[in-house]
XYZ file of C-alpha atoms in Angstrom:
590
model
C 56.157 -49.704 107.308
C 59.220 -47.739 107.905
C 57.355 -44.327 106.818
C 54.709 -45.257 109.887
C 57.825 -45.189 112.519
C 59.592 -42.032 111.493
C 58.796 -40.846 114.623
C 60.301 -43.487 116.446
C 64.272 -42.649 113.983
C 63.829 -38.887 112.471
C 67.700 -39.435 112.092
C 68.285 -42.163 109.183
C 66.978 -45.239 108.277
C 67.208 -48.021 105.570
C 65.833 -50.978 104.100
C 67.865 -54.114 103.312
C 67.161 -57.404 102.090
C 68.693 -60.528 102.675
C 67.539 -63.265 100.550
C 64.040 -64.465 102.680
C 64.525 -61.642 104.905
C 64.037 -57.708 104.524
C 65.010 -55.462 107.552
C 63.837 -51.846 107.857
C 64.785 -49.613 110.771
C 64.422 -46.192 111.537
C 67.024 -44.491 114.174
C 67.456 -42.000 116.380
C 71.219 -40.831 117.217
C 72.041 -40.767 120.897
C 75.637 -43.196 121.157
C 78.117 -43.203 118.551
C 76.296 -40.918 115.952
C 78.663 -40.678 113.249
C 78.959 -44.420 113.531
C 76.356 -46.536 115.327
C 74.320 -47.083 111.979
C 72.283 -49.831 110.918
C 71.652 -52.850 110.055
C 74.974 -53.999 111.600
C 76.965 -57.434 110.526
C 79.450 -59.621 111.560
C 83.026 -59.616 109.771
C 81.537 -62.241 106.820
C 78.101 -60.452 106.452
C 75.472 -63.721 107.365
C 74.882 -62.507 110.312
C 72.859 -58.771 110.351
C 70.524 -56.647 113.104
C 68.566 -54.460 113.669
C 68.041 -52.564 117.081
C 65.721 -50.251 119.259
C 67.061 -49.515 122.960
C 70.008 -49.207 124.412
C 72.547 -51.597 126.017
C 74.032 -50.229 129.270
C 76.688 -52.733 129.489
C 78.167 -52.110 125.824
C 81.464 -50.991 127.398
C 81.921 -54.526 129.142
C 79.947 -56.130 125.910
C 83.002 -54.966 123.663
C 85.556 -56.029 126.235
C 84.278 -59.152 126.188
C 84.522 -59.420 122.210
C 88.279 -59.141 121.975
C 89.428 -60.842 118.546
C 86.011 -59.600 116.770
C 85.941 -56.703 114.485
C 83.731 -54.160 115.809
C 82.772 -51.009 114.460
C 82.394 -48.180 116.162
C 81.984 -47.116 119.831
C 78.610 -47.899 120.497
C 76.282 -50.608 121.812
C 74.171 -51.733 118.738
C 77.670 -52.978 116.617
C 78.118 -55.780 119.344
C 75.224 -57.512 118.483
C 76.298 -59.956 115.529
C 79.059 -60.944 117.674
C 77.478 -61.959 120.521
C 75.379 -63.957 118.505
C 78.172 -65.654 116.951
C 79.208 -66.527 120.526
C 76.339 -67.313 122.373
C 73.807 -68.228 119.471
C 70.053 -67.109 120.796
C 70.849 -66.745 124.588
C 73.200 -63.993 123.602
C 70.206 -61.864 124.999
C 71.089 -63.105 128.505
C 74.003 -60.575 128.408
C 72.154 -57.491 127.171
C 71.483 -55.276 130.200
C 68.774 -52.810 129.171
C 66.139 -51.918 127.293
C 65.756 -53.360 123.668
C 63.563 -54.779 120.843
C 66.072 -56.464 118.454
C 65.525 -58.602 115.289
C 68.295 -60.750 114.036
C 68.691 -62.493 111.117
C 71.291 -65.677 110.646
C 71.223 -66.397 106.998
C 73.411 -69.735 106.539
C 70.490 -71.003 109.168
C 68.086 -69.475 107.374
C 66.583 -68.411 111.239
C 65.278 -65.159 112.665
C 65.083 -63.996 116.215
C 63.434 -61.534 117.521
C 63.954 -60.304 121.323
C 62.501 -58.193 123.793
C 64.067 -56.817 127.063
C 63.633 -58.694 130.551
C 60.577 -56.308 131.495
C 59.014 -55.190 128.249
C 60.223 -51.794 127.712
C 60.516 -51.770 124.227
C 57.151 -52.969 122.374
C 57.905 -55.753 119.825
C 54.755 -57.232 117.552
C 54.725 -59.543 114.975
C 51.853 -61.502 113.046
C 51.561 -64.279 110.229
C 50.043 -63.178 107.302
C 48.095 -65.525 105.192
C 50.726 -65.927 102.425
C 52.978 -67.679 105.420
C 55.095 -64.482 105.920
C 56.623 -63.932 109.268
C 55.568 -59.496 109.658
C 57.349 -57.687 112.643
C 57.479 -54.125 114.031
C 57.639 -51.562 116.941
C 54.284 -50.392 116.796
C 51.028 -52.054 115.329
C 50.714 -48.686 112.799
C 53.524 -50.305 110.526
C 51.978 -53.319 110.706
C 48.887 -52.279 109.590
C 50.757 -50.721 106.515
C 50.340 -54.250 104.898
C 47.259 -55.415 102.612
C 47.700 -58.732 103.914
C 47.399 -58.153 107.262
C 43.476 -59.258 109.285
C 42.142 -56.351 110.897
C 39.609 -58.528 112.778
C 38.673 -57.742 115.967
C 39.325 -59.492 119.103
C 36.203 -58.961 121.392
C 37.442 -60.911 124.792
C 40.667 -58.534 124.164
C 38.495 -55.672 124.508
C 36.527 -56.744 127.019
C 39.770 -57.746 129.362
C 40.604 -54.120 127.947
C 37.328 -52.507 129.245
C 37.650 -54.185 132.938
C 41.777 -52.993 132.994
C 42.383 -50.045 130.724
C 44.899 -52.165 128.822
C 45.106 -55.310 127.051
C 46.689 -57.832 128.821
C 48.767 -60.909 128.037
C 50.644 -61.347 124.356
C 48.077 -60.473 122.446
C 46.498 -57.616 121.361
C 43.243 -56.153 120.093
C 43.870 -57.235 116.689
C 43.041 -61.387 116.569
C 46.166 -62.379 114.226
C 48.875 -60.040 115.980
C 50.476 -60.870 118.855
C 53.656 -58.999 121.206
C 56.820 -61.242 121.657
C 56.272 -61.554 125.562
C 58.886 -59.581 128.186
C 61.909 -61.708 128.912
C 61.673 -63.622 125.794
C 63.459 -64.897 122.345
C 60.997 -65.659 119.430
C 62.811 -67.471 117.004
C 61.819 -68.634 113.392
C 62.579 -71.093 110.816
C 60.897 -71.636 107.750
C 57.285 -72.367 108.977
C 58.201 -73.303 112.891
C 58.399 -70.656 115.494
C 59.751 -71.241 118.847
C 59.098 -69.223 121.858
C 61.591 -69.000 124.917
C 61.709 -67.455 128.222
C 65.602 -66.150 128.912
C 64.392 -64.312 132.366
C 62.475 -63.916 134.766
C 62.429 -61.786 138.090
C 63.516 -63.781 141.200
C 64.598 -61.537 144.561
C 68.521 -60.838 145.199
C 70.031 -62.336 148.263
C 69.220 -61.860 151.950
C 70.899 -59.098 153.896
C 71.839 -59.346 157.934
C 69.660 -56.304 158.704
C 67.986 -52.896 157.845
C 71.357 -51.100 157.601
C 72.638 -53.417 154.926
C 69.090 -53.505 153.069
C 69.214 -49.466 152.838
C 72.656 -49.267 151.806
C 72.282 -52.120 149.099
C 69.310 -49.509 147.595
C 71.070 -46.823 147.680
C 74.044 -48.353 146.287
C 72.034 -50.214 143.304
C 69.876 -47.544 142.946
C 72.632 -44.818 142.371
C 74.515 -47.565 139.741
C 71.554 -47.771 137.875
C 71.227 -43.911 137.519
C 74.779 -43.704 136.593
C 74.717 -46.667 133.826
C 72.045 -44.447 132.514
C 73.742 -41.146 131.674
C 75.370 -42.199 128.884
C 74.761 -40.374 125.879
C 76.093 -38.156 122.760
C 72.735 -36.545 122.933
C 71.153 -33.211 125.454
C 70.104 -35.390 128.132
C 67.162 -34.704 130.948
C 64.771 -35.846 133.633
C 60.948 -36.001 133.610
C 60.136 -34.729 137.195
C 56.959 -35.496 139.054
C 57.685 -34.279 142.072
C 57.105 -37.681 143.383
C 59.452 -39.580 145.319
C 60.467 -41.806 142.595
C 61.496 -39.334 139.910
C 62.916 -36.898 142.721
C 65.874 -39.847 143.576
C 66.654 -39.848 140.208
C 66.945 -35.891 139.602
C 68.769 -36.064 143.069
C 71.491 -38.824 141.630
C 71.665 -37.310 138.472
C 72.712 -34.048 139.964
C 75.211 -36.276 142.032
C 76.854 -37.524 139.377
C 76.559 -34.531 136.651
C 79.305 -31.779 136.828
C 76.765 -29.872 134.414
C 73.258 -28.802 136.070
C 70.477 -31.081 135.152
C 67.538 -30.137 133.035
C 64.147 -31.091 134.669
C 60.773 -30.912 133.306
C 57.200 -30.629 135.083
C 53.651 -30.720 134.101
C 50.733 -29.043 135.845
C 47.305 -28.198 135.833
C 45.480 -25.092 137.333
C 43.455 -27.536 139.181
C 45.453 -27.826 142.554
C 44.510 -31.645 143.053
C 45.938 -32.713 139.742
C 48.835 -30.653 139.901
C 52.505 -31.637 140.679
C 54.711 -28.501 139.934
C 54.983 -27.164 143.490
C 56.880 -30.342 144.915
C 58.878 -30.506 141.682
C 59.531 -27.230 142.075
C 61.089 -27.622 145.694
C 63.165 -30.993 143.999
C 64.099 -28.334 141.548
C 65.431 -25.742 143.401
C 67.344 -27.879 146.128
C 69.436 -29.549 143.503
C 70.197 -26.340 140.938
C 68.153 -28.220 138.310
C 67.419 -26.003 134.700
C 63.664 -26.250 135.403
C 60.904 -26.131 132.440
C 57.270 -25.982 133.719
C 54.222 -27.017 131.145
C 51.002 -25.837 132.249
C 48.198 -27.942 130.782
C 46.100 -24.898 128.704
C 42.884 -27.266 128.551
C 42.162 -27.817 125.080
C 41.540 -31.178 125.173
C 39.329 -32.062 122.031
C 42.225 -30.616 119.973
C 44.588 -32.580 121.612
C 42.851 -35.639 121.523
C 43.147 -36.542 117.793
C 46.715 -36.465 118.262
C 47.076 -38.856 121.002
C 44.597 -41.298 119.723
C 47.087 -40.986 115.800
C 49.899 -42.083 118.492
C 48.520 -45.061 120.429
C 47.387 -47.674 117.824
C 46.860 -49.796 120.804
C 44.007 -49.384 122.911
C 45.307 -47.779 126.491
C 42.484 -46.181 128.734
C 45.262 -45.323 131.537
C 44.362 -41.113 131.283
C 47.754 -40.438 132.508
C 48.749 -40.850 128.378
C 47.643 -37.703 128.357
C 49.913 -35.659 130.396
C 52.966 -37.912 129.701
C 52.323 -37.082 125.703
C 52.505 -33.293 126.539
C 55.954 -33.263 128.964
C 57.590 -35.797 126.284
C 56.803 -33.080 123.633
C 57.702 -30.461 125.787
C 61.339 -32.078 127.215
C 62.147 -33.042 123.244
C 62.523 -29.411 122.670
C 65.377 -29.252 124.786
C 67.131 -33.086 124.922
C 67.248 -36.471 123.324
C 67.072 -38.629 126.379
C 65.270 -38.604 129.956
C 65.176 -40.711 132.822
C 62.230 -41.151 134.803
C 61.222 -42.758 137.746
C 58.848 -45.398 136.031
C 58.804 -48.716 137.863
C 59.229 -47.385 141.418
C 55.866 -48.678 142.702
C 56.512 -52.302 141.338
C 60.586 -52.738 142.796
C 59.521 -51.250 145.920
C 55.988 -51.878 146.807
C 54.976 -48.430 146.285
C 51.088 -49.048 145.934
C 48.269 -48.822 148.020
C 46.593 -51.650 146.602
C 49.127 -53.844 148.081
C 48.775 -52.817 151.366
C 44.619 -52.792 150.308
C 44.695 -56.505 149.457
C 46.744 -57.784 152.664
C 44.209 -55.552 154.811
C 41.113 -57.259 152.592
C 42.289 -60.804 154.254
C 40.924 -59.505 157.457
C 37.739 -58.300 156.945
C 34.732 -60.659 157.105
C 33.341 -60.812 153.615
C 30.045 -60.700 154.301
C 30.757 -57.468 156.573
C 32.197 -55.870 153.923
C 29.587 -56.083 151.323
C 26.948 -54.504 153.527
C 29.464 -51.845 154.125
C 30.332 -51.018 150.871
C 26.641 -50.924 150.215
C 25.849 -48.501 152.471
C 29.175 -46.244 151.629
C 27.964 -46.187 148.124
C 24.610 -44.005 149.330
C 26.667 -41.573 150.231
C 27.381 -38.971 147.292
C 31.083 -38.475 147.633
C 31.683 -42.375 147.485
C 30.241 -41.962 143.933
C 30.847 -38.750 142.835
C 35.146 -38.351 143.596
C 37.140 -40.993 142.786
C 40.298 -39.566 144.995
C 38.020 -38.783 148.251
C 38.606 -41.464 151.326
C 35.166 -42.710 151.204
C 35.497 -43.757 147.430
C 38.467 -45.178 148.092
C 36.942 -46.630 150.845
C 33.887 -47.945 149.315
C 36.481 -49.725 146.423
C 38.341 -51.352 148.997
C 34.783 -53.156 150.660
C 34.096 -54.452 147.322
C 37.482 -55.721 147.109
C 37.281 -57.246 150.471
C 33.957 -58.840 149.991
C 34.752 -60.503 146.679
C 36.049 -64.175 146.717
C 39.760 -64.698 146.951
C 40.815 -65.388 143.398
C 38.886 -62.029 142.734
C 40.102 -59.929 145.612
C 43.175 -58.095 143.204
C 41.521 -57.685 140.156
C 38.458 -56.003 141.746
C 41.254 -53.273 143.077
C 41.978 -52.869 139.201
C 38.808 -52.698 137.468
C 37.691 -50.111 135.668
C 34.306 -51.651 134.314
C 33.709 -54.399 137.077
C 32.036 -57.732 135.519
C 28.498 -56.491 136.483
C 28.779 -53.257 135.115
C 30.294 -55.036 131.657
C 27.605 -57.565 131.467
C 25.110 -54.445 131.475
C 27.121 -53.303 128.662
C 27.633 -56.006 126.113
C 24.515 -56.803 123.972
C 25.861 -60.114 124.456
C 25.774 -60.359 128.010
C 28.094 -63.293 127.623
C 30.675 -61.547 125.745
C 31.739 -60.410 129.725
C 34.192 -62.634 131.082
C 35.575 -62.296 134.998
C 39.187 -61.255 135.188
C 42.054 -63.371 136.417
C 44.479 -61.350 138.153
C 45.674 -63.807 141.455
C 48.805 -63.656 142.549
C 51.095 -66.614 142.873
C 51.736 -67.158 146.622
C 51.131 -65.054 149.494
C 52.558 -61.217 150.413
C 53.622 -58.288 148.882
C 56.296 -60.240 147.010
C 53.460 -62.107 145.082
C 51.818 -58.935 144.120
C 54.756 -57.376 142.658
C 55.249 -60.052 140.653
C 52.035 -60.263 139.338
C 51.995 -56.494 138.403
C 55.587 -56.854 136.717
C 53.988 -59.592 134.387
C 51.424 -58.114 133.806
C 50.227 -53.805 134.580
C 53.925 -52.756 133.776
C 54.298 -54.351 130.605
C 50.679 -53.793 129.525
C 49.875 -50.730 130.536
C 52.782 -48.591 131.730
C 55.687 -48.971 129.788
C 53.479 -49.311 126.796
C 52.007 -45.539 127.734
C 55.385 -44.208 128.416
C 57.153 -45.783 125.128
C 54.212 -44.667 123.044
C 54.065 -41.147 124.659
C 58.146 -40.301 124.271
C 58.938 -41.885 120.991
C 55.851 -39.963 119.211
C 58.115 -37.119 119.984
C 61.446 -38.667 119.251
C 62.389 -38.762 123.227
C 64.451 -41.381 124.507
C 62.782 -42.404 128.053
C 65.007 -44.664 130.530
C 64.005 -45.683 133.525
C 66.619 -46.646 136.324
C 63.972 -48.146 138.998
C 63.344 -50.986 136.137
C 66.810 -51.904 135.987
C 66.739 -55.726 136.483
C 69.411 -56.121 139.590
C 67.517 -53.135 141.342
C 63.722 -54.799 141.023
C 65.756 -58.273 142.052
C 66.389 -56.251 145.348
C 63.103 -54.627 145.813
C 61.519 -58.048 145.779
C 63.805 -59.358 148.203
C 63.142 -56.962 150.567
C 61.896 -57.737 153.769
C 57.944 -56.638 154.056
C 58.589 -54.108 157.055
C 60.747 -52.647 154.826
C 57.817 -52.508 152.107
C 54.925 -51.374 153.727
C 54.487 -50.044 157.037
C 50.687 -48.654 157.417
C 49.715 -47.255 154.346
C 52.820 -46.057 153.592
C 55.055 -47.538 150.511
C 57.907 -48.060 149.548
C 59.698 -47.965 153.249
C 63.337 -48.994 151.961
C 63.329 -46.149 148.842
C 62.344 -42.977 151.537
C 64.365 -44.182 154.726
C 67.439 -44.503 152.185
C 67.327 -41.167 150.800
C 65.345 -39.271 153.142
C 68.380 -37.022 153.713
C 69.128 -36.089 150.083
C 64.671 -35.130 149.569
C 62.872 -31.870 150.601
C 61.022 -32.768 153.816
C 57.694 -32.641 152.061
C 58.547 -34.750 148.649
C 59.953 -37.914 150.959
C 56.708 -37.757 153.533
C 54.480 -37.418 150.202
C 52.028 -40.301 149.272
C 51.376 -41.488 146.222
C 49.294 -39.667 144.236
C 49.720 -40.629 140.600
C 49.350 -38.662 137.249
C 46.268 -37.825 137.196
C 43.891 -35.566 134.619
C 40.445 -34.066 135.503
C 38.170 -36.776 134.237
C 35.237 -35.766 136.177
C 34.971 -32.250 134.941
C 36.432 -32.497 131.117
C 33.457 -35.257 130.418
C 30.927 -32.543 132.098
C 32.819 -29.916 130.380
C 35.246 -30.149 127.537
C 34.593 -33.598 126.550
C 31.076 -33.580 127.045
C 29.543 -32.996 123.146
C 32.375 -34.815 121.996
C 31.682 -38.004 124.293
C 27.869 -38.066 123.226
C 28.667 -37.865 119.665
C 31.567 -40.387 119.632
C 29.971 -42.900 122.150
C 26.283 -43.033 121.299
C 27.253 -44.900 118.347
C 25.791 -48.999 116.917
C 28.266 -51.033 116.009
C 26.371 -54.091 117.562
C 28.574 -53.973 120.625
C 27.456 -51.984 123.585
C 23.239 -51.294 124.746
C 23.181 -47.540 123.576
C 20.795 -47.194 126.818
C 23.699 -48.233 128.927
C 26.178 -45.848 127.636
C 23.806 -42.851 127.698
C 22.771 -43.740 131.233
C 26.359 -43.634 132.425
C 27.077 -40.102 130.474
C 23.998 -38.780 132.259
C 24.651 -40.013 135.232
C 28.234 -38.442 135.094
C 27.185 -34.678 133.521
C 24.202 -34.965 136.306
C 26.864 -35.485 139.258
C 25.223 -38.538 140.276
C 28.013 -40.666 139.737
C 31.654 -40.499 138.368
C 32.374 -42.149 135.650
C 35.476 -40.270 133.926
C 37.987 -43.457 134.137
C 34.753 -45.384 132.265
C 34.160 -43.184 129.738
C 37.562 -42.453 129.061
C 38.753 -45.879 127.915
C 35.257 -46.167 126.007
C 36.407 -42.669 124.128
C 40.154 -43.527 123.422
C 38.651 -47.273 122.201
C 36.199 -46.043 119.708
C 38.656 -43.267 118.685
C 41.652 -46.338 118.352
C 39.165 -48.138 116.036
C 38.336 -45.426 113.424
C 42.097 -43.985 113.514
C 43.954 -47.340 112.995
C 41.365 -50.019 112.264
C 38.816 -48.507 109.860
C 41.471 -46.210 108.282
C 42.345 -46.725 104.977
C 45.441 -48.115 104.254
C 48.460 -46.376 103.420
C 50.702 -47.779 101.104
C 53.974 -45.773 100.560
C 54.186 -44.266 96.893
C-alpha cells in the first residue's frame, strides 16, 4: 500500500504496528524536516498519528499545549496532544488542509479525519475478513487481495451526467471517502460518522466599504498563513483573477521575488500565458512558461496511472503538466482554487437566477430552434451554445434547473446510452433555499469536493507538489457567503467583492477578465489526435453502452456535426480508469 503512494512522500516513510492497528505513511518534507517525522506519539506512546496536509495554525496549536512534550517545530507533532485534550473534536482546532488517522490504543478506537472542505482525499473500505482498510488514494487500496473490485453502475452513471462521482462513495461498491468536515471513528465492529463543520456566512457588515476591506483583509491573512515552509515555494498562475491576487499578495509579503508558473497552448482560445504574463511582469515574478507540445496519446497513459478515480473534468490535463513542470523548481504552490465558490465567481449562478424568469415553455421552443443552428452544436465556448444550454436549463422543471447547467450526458442522451435504459437515473443537484448563497453551498458540498480538489490533489501529488489554496481557507469562504448579492453578481459579471477590492493592485485587463476556465481543445484532439485512439478504446462490449450510440456520437463529432469532446472525454478517461486500476492485476509488494 505504501509502495502505491510514493509519490504522494518520496522523502521517508514507515510502517508501524500497534497491536490491532498498523499505520503506514509516506512523507514529503516541507516544515520541520530534520524533525517532523512520523508516526508521532504522545509522551506514554498509546496515543500515535499519522498525517497528510498541513496545519496553518501549528504556531498557536503548540502555544496552546504548554505542559506537553512536543517534539519538534512543526505542525504534525501536535496532534497526539490535542487529542489527549479534546478527544475526537480535537479536529475543530486544525485550520487547514489534512487527512489524518489516529489511533488510541487503551480505547482500542481509530479516527480518521478529513479537512472542513475536502482537500485532502481520505478512503476507507471493510474488507470481508471485518478489517477496517484506509488510504489517500484508491491505488493503495486496491493493493489488497481482499478488497471487491465490483462495480458501482449508478456511480458511473451520476459520473457520466457530472464528470465526477458525487457524494461519499465512489466507483468501487465497497469503498467509500470519509465525507468533508467529518470524523470517522471506529471501534471494534461499530463505526461512527460525525460532522465537526460546516460552512455558515461570517457576520454582517454596515456597508460596501467594510465588506471590501474585510476581503482584502481575510484574503491577504490567508495568503500569508500560507507561506510557511522549509521547502522552494511557488504559485501556479492562470492569469485569472483568482490566482493573480494571490501572486499579487505573495509578492506583498515576500522580500524574495516569487516564482510563477503558466501553461499554454498554441491555440489562442485555450491559452492563458499572455495575461499571466502581464501578472508576471507587474509584480517582478521568476516566470516559467509550459507550452503544451500536443502529444496527447503519450500523455494520456500517464494521467489515467494517476487518477484511480474516475474524473472527466479535461482540465486534469493541463493541471498534471504545470504541477510537473513547477516541481522542478519548488515543493509547495498556492493557487487560486476555490475562488468561484467563496465569491460567486460562476456564470451558472447568475444563469440559474436569470432561468427563474423565463417562461418555460418559451424557452424550450427557443432552445429548439438555437440548436439548428451549427455553431450552437458545433463550439461549446460560442454565445449561442452557451445560449442554447441556458434554454434547456430554463425550460426544465425547478428541481432540475442546476443540474441541467452541469450535465455532461443529460438524462436523455444517457438513457440512449445504457443497454439498460433504466440504468439512467435523473440527477439531484437543488439547492437548499433561494440565491446565490444557496448555490454556493451546494457546489461546496458537492463540485469542489468531487471534482476539483480531487483533480488538483491528484494532479500535484503525482509529482510530489504541495498545492494550497488560500481562497478555500474556511474564515474567507464564511465571508464570501455572507456577502451581500450586489456584491456577488452584478450582470454577468462575478465575483464583484474579489475585483472592486483589488482592482488597484491587477493589470487593467486581468481584473476586467471573465471567466474563462482551463480549458483543452476537445473538439479538435478527438478529430485529430485522439481520434484512432477514441474508436479503438470506446467501440468496445462490456454489456454497458449500445455500440451504435457511441459510434454515432464519434461520427457525429469527427463529421463537425456536433461537439461532443466533454462526452467523449469522460467516456475515454472511464474506460481507460477501468483497465488501469480495476482490471489490473494486483500488485503485491515482494
Amino acid at each position: 500500500m505504501r509502495a502505491a503512494l510514493v509519490h504522494r512522500g518520496p522523502d521517508e516513510g514507515s510502517t508501524d504496528v500497534y497491536g490491532r492497528c498498523v499505520l503506514g505513511h509516506q512523507r514529503l518534507k516541507v516544515i520541520d524536516p530534520d524533525n517532523g517525522y512520523q508516526p508521532v506519539a504522545n509522551e506514554t506512546g498509546d496515543v500515535v498519528a499519522v498525517y497528510n496536509g498541513e496545519a496553518y495554525n501549528f504556531a498557536t496549536l503548540r502555544d496552546e499545549l504548554r505542559g506537553h512534550e512536543i517534539r519538534g517545530t512543526g505542525d504534525t507533532p501536535v496532534l497526539p496532544h490535542l487529542y489527549e485534550d479534546s478527544g475526537p473534536a480535537f479536529v475543530e482546532r486544525l485550520q487547514g488542509m489534512f487527512a489524518l488517522a489516529l489511533w488510541d490504543s487503551a480505547r482500542e478506537r481509530l479516527v480518521l479525519a478529513r479537512d472542513r472542505l475536502g482537500k485532502k482525499p481520505l478512503l476507507y473500505a471493510r474488507l470481508p475478513d471485518g478489517t477496517l482498510a484506509f488510504a489517500s488514494e484508491l491505488k493503495a487500496l486496491l493493493r489488497l487481495p481482499g478488497l471487491s473490485r465490483e462495480l458501482d453502475l449508478d456511480a458511473i452513471d451520476a459520473y457520466l451526467a457530472l464528470q465526477y462521482v458525487p457524494g461519499h462513495g465512489t466507483a468501487l461498491r465497497g469503498v467509500h471517502k470519509v465525507p468533508p468536515g467529518h470524523v470517522l471513528v471506529v471501534e471494534g465492529d461499530s463505526e461512527r460518522l460525525e460532522r465537526y463543520w460546516e460552512p455558515a456566512a461570517a457576520e454582517q457588515s454596515v456597508d460596501d466599504h467594510e465588506w471590501l476591506e474585510r476581503v482584502r483583509a481575510t484574503v491577504a491573512a490567508s495568503v500569508r498563513k500560507r507561506l510557511v515552509a522549509d521547502v522552494p515555494l511557488g504559485a501556479l498562475l492562470s492569469g485569472g483573477i483568482d490566482s493573480s491576487i494571490v501572486v499579487a499578495l505573495m509578492a506583498e509579503a515576500s522580500a524574495e521575488p516569487v516564482r510563477t508558473f503558466t501553461v499554454g497552448f498554441a491555440d489562442e482560445r485555450y491559452d492563458e500565458r499572455t495575461p499571466a504574463r502581464a501578472v508576471a511582469q507587474r509584480f517582478g515574478t521568476l516566470h516559467e512558461e509550459l507550452e503544451i507540445v500536443e502529444d496527447v496519446a503519450a500523455t494520456l497513459p500517464r494521467l489515467a496511472a494517476a487518477y484511480d478515480e474516475p474524473l472527466g473534468d479535461e482540465a486534469a490535463f493541463p493541471t498534471f503538466l504545470i504541477a510537473e513542470q513547477a516541481r522542478r523548481h519548488v515543493t509547495v504552490a498556492l493557487a487560486g482554487d476555490g475562488g468561484d465558490e467563496a465569491f460567486a465567481g460562476y456564470e451558472r449562478y447568475i444563469a440559474h437566477g436569470l432561468a427563474e424568469r423565463v417562461p418555460s415553455s418559451a424557452a424550450r421552443t427557443g432552445a429548439a430552434a438555437m440548436r439548428l443552428v451549427p455553431s450552437a452544436r458545433r463550439e461549446p465556448r460560442s454565445t449561442l451554445f452557451r445560449a442554447a444550454r441556458f434554454l434547456d436549463a430554463a425550460g426544465a422543471p425547478r428541481a432540475q434547473r442546476y443540474a441541467r447547467l452541469m450535465e455532461v450526458f443529460p438524462l436523455e442522451l444517457r438513457q440512449e446510452l445504457w443497454l439498460d435504459r433504466r440504468r439512467a437515473a435523473s440527477v439531484h443537484l437543488v439547492p437548499r433555499g433561494n440565491g446565490i448563497a444557496a448555490l454556493q453551498l451546494l457546489d461546496l458540498a458537492t463540485y469542489l469536493p468531487g471534482d476539483l480538489l480531487l483533480k488538483a490533489d491528484i494532479a500535484s501529488m503525482a509529482h510530489s507538489l504541495e498545492l494550497r489554496s488560500p481562497f478555500l481557507d474556511h474564515e474567507v469562504v464564511a465571508l464570501g457567503l455572507a456577502l451581500p448579492e450586489h456584491l456577488k453578481t452584478r450582470g454577468r459579471e462575478g465575483k464583484v467583492a474579489l475585483r472592486r477590492a483589488f482592482a488597484a493592485e491587477l493589470p487593467p485587463e486581468v481584473a476586467s477578465r471573465g471567466k474563462t476556465g482551463f480549458g483543452v481543445p476537445l473538439g479538435r484532439w478527438f478529430r485529430e489526435d485522439l481520434r484512432d485512439l477514441a474508436r479503438d478504446v470506446l467501440v468496445t462490449d462490456r454489456g454497458w453502452f449500445r455500440p451504435e450510440t457511441v459510434t454515432r456520437l464519434l461520427d457525429e463529432h469527427e463529421s463537425g456535426r456536433a461537439d461532443h469532446g466533454h462526452r467523449l472525454w469522460c467516456l475515454l478517461m472511464l474506460e481507460l480508469w477501468v483497465r488501469e486500476h480495476v482490471e489490473a492485476p494486483l500488485l503485491v509488494a515482494a
